[in-house]
PDB file of C-alpha atoms in Angstrom:
ATOM      1  CA  MET A1299      53.352 -45.193 -40.120  1.00  0.00           C
ATOM      2  CA  THR A1300      53.306 -46.718 -43.557  1.00  0.00           C
ATOM      3  CA  ALA A1301      51.565 -44.124 -45.714  1.00  0.00           C
ATOM      4  CA  THR A1302      53.454 -41.313 -47.392  1.00  0.00           C
ATOM      5  CA  SER A1303      50.572 -38.904 -47.631  1.00  0.00           C
ATOM      6  CA  GLY A1304      47.661 -37.835 -45.489  1.00  0.00           C
ATOM      7  CA  SER A1305      46.257 -34.920 -43.549  1.00  0.00           C
ATOM      8  CA  ALA A1306      48.946 -35.037 -40.834  1.00  0.00           C
ATOM      9  CA  GLN A1307      51.635 -35.025 -43.507  1.00  0.00           C
ATOM     10  CA  LYS A1308      50.125 -31.932 -45.121  1.00  0.00           C
ATOM     11  CA  ILE A1309      49.796 -30.087 -41.799  1.00  0.00           C
ATOM     12  CA  ALA A1310      53.338 -31.039 -40.766  1.00  0.00           C
ATOM     13  CA  ASP A1311      54.731 -29.912 -44.128  1.00  0.00           C
ATOM     14  CA  GLU A1312      52.997 -26.526 -43.910  1.00  0.00           C
ATOM     15  CA  PHE A1313      54.058 -26.100 -40.276  1.00  0.00           C
ATOM     16  CA  LEU A1314      57.681 -26.908 -41.106  1.00  0.00           C
ATOM     17  CA  ARG A1315      57.817 -24.591 -44.108  1.00  0.00           C
ATOM     18  CA  ALA A1316      56.274 -21.768 -42.053  1.00  0.00           C
ATOM     19  CA  TRP A1317      58.894 -21.791 -39.304  1.00  0.00           C
ATOM     20  CA  LEU A1318      61.758 -22.517 -41.722  1.00  0.00           C
ATOM     21  CA  GLY A1319      60.572 -19.354 -43.475  1.00  0.00           C
ATOM     22  CA  ARG A1320      60.730 -17.514 -40.114  1.00  0.00           C
ATOM     23  CA  ASP A1321      56.941 -17.066 -40.020  1.00  0.00           C
ATOM     24  CA  VAL A1322      56.428 -18.064 -36.397  1.00  0.00           C
ATOM     25  CA  GLU A1323      52.845 -16.776 -36.235  1.00  0.00           C
ATOM     26  CA  LYS A1324      51.817 -18.915 -39.189  1.00  0.00           C
ATOM     27  CA  ALA A1325      53.606 -21.937 -37.690  1.00  0.00           C
ATOM     28  CA  LEU A1326      51.876 -21.472 -34.337  1.00  0.00           C
ATOM     29  CA  GLY A1327      48.527 -21.467 -36.130  1.00  0.00           C
ATOM     30  CA  PHE A1328      48.956 -25.190 -36.802  1.00  0.00           C
ATOM     31  CA  LEU A1329      49.329 -26.046 -33.097  1.00  0.00           C
ATOM     32  CA  ALA A1330      46.770 -27.054 -30.487  1.00  0.00           C
ATOM     33  CA  ASP A1331      46.565 -24.766 -27.449  1.00  0.00           C
ATOM     34  CA  ASP A1332      47.723 -27.640 -25.247  1.00  0.00           C
ATOM     35  CA  ILE A1333      50.664 -28.631 -27.487  1.00  0.00           C
ATOM     36  CA  VAL A1334      53.325 -30.798 -25.859  1.00  0.00           C
ATOM     37  CA  CYS A1335      56.877 -30.729 -27.202  1.00  0.00           C
ATOM     38  CA  GLU A1336      59.715 -32.987 -26.142  1.00  0.00           C
ATOM     39  CA  ALA A1337      63.097 -31.676 -27.248  1.00  0.00           C
ATOM     40  CA  PRO A1338      66.743 -32.078 -26.262  1.00  0.00           C
ATOM     41  CA  SER A1339      66.391 -28.914 -24.152  1.00  0.00           C
ATOM     42  CA  GLY A1340      63.340 -30.142 -22.235  1.00  0.00           C
ATOM     43  CA  ARG A1341      59.588 -30.677 -22.279  1.00  0.00           C
ATOM     44  CA  PHE A1342      57.369 -27.724 -23.165  1.00  0.00           C
ATOM     45  CA  GLU A1343      53.629 -27.650 -22.573  1.00  0.00           C
ATOM     46  CA  GLY A1344      51.187 -25.110 -23.968  1.00  0.00           C
ATOM     47  CA  LEU A1345      51.211 -22.738 -26.907  1.00  0.00           C
ATOM     48  CA  ASP A1346      52.946 -19.881 -25.085  1.00  0.00           C
ATOM     49  CA  ARG A1347      55.789 -22.108 -23.897  1.00  0.00           C
ATOM     50  CA  TYR A1348      56.197 -23.600 -27.369  1.00  0.00           C
ATOM     51  CA  ARG A1349      56.387 -20.064 -28.791  1.00  0.00           C
ATOM     52  CA  ARG A1350      59.267 -19.305 -26.385  1.00  0.00           C
ATOM     53  CA  PHE A1351      60.984 -22.483 -27.610  1.00  0.00           C
ATOM     54  CA  LEU A1352      60.476 -21.920 -31.355  1.00  0.00           C
ATOM     55  CA  GLU A1353      60.653 -18.150 -31.832  1.00  0.00           C
ATOM     56  CA  PRO A1354      64.329 -17.522 -30.908  1.00  0.00           C
ATOM     57  CA  PHE A1355      65.517 -20.380 -33.115  1.00  0.00           C
ATOM     58  CA  ALA A1356      63.266 -19.621 -36.098  1.00  0.00           C
ATOM     59  CA  SER A1357      64.053 -15.903 -36.012  1.00  0.00           C
ATOM     60  CA  SER A1358      67.807 -16.626 -36.035  1.00  0.00           C
ATOM     61  CA  LEU A1359      67.683 -18.799 -39.171  1.00  0.00           C
ATOM     62  CA  ILE A1360      69.778 -17.766 -42.144  1.00  0.00           C
ATOM     63  CA  SER A1361      68.165 -20.489 -44.235  1.00  0.00           C
ATOM     64  CA  GLY A1362      66.415 -23.801 -43.966  1.00  0.00           C
ATOM     65  CA  SER A1363      65.361 -26.576 -46.263  1.00  0.00           C
ATOM     66  CA  VAL A1364      63.024 -29.526 -46.129  1.00  0.00           C
ATOM     67  CA  ILE A1365      64.670 -32.891 -46.669  1.00  0.00           C
ATOM     68  CA  ASP A1366      61.445 -34.909 -46.417  1.00  0.00           C
ATOM     69  CA  VAL A1367      58.012 -35.106 -44.818  1.00  0.00           C
ATOM     70  CA  LEU A1368      56.359 -38.500 -44.459  1.00  0.00           C
ATOM     71  CA  GLY A1369      53.059 -39.220 -42.810  1.00  0.00           C
ATOM     72  CA  ASP A1370      49.519 -40.437 -42.705  1.00  0.00           C
ATOM     73  CA  ASP A1371      46.331 -38.941 -41.281  1.00  0.00           C
ATOM     74  CA  SER A1372      47.463 -38.820 -37.638  1.00  0.00           C
ATOM     75  CA  HIS A1373      51.278 -38.776 -37.578  1.00  0.00           C
ATOM     76  CA  ALA A1374      54.105 -37.291 -39.617  1.00  0.00           C
ATOM     77  CA  ALA A1375      57.880 -37.150 -39.564  1.00  0.00           C
ATOM     78  CA  THR A1376      59.703 -34.090 -40.841  1.00  0.00           C
ATOM     79  CA  VAL A1377      63.399 -34.035 -41.659  1.00  0.00           C
ATOM     80  CA  TYR A1378      65.122 -30.719 -42.299  1.00  0.00           C
ATOM     81  CA  THR A1379      68.400 -28.843 -42.248  1.00  0.00           C
ATOM     82  CA  THR A1380      69.049 -25.270 -41.219  1.00  0.00           C
ATOM     83  CA  GLU A1381      71.822 -22.728 -41.273  1.00  0.00           C
ATOM     84  CA  THR A1382      72.104 -20.478 -38.248  1.00  0.00           C
ATOM     85  CA  PRO A1383      74.687 -17.906 -37.168  1.00  0.00           C
ATOM     86  CA  PHE A1384      76.188 -20.524 -34.831  1.00  0.00           C
ATOM     87  CA  ALA A1385      76.075 -23.625 -37.051  1.00  0.00           C
ATOM     88  CA  LYS A1386      75.722 -24.651 -40.681  1.00  0.00           C
ATOM     89  CA  ASP A1387      73.958 -27.845 -41.716  1.00  0.00           C
ATOM     90  CA  PHE A1388      72.149 -28.066 -38.389  1.00  0.00           C
ATOM     91  CA  ARG A1389      69.861 -31.070 -38.947  1.00  0.00           C
ATOM     92  CA  GLY A1390      66.696 -32.016 -37.180  1.00  0.00           C
ATOM     93  CA  MET A1391      63.694 -34.267 -37.227  1.00  0.00           C
ATOM     94  CA  ASP A1392      60.264 -33.897 -35.678  1.00  0.00           C
ATOM     95  CA  TYR A1393      57.765 -36.679 -35.056  1.00  0.00           C
ATOM     96  CA  ILE A1394      54.383 -34.982 -35.069  1.00  0.00           C
ATOM     97  CA  THR A1395      50.977 -36.106 -33.832  1.00  0.00           C
ATOM     98  CA  VAL A1396      47.888 -34.402 -35.251  1.00  0.00           C
ATOM     99  CA  GLU A1397      44.511 -34.511 -33.523  1.00  0.00           C
ATOM    100  CA  ASP A1398      41.391 -32.670 -34.687  1.00  0.00           C
ATOM    101  CA  GLY A1399      43.372 -30.893 -37.408  1.00  0.00           C
ATOM    102  CA  ARG A1400      45.989 -29.428 -35.033  1.00  0.00           C
ATOM    103  CA  ILE A1401      49.449 -30.535 -33.989  1.00  0.00           C
ATOM    104  CA  SER A1402      49.124 -31.823 -30.433  1.00  0.00           C
ATOM    105  CA  HIS A1403      52.525 -33.402 -29.808  1.00  0.00           C
ATOM    106  CA  VAL A1404      56.010 -32.915 -31.219  1.00  0.00           C
ATOM    107  CA  ILE A1405      59.104 -34.963 -30.483  1.00  0.00           C
ATOM    108  CA  SER A1406      62.098 -32.968 -31.758  1.00  0.00           C
ATOM    109  CA  VAL A1407      65.514 -34.507 -32.320  1.00  0.00           C
ATOM    110  CA  PHE A1408      68.521 -32.421 -33.373  1.00  0.00           C
ATOM    111  CA  ASP A1409      72.011 -33.263 -34.502  1.00  0.00           C
ATOM    112  CA  LEU A1410      73.818 -31.137 -31.918  1.00  0.00           C
ATOM    113  CA  SER A1411      77.321 -31.830 -33.275  1.00  0.00           C
ATOM    114  CA  PRO A1412      77.462 -28.655 -35.466  1.00  0.00           C
ATOM    115  CA  ALA A1413      76.560 -26.499 -32.447  1.00  0.00           C
ATOM    116  CA  ILE A1414      79.110 -28.287 -30.266  1.00  0.00           C
ATOM    117  CA  ARG A1415      81.828 -27.800 -32.901  1.00  0.00           C
ATOM    118  CA  ALA A1416      80.878 -24.140 -33.248  1.00  0.00           C
ATOM    119  CA  ARG A1417      81.485 -23.716 -29.516  1.00  0.00           C
ATOM    120  CA  GLY A1418      84.948 -25.210 -29.946  1.00  0.00           C
ATOM    121  CA  ASN A1419      84.268 -28.483 -28.157  1.00  0.00           C
ATOM    122  CA  PRO A1420      84.672 -31.217 -30.810  1.00  0.00           C
ATOM    123  CA  GLN A1421      85.107 -34.055 -28.277  1.00  0.00           C
ATOM    124  CA  GLN A1422      81.466 -34.153 -27.147  1.00  0.00           C
TER     125      GLN A1422
END
């Protein structure tokens, strides 16, 4: 991925801003029905399963901000930070694949250290 703009970048940016704004329905509108998500908590297939992954997190957000969105016409990378009731400065990154104008695959990576510290386990 060498470009810094393209259709996947635009879709990824709008998707990210929708769920950071707690608008899960709008965010889900960017996804293919057969979406596949790989995240630290597992692999989720299908729109309904992705909803069950995203909705609890997005609805618990106190705030969120976009650090950057880079991409081309088929792939994008989003980098963001969120504040939740259990952790501040909870950072994440998604590598997004777009096919036929819809997000078909998401690889999510989170910095889990704020959540671990919030649970009182700083050694992990």
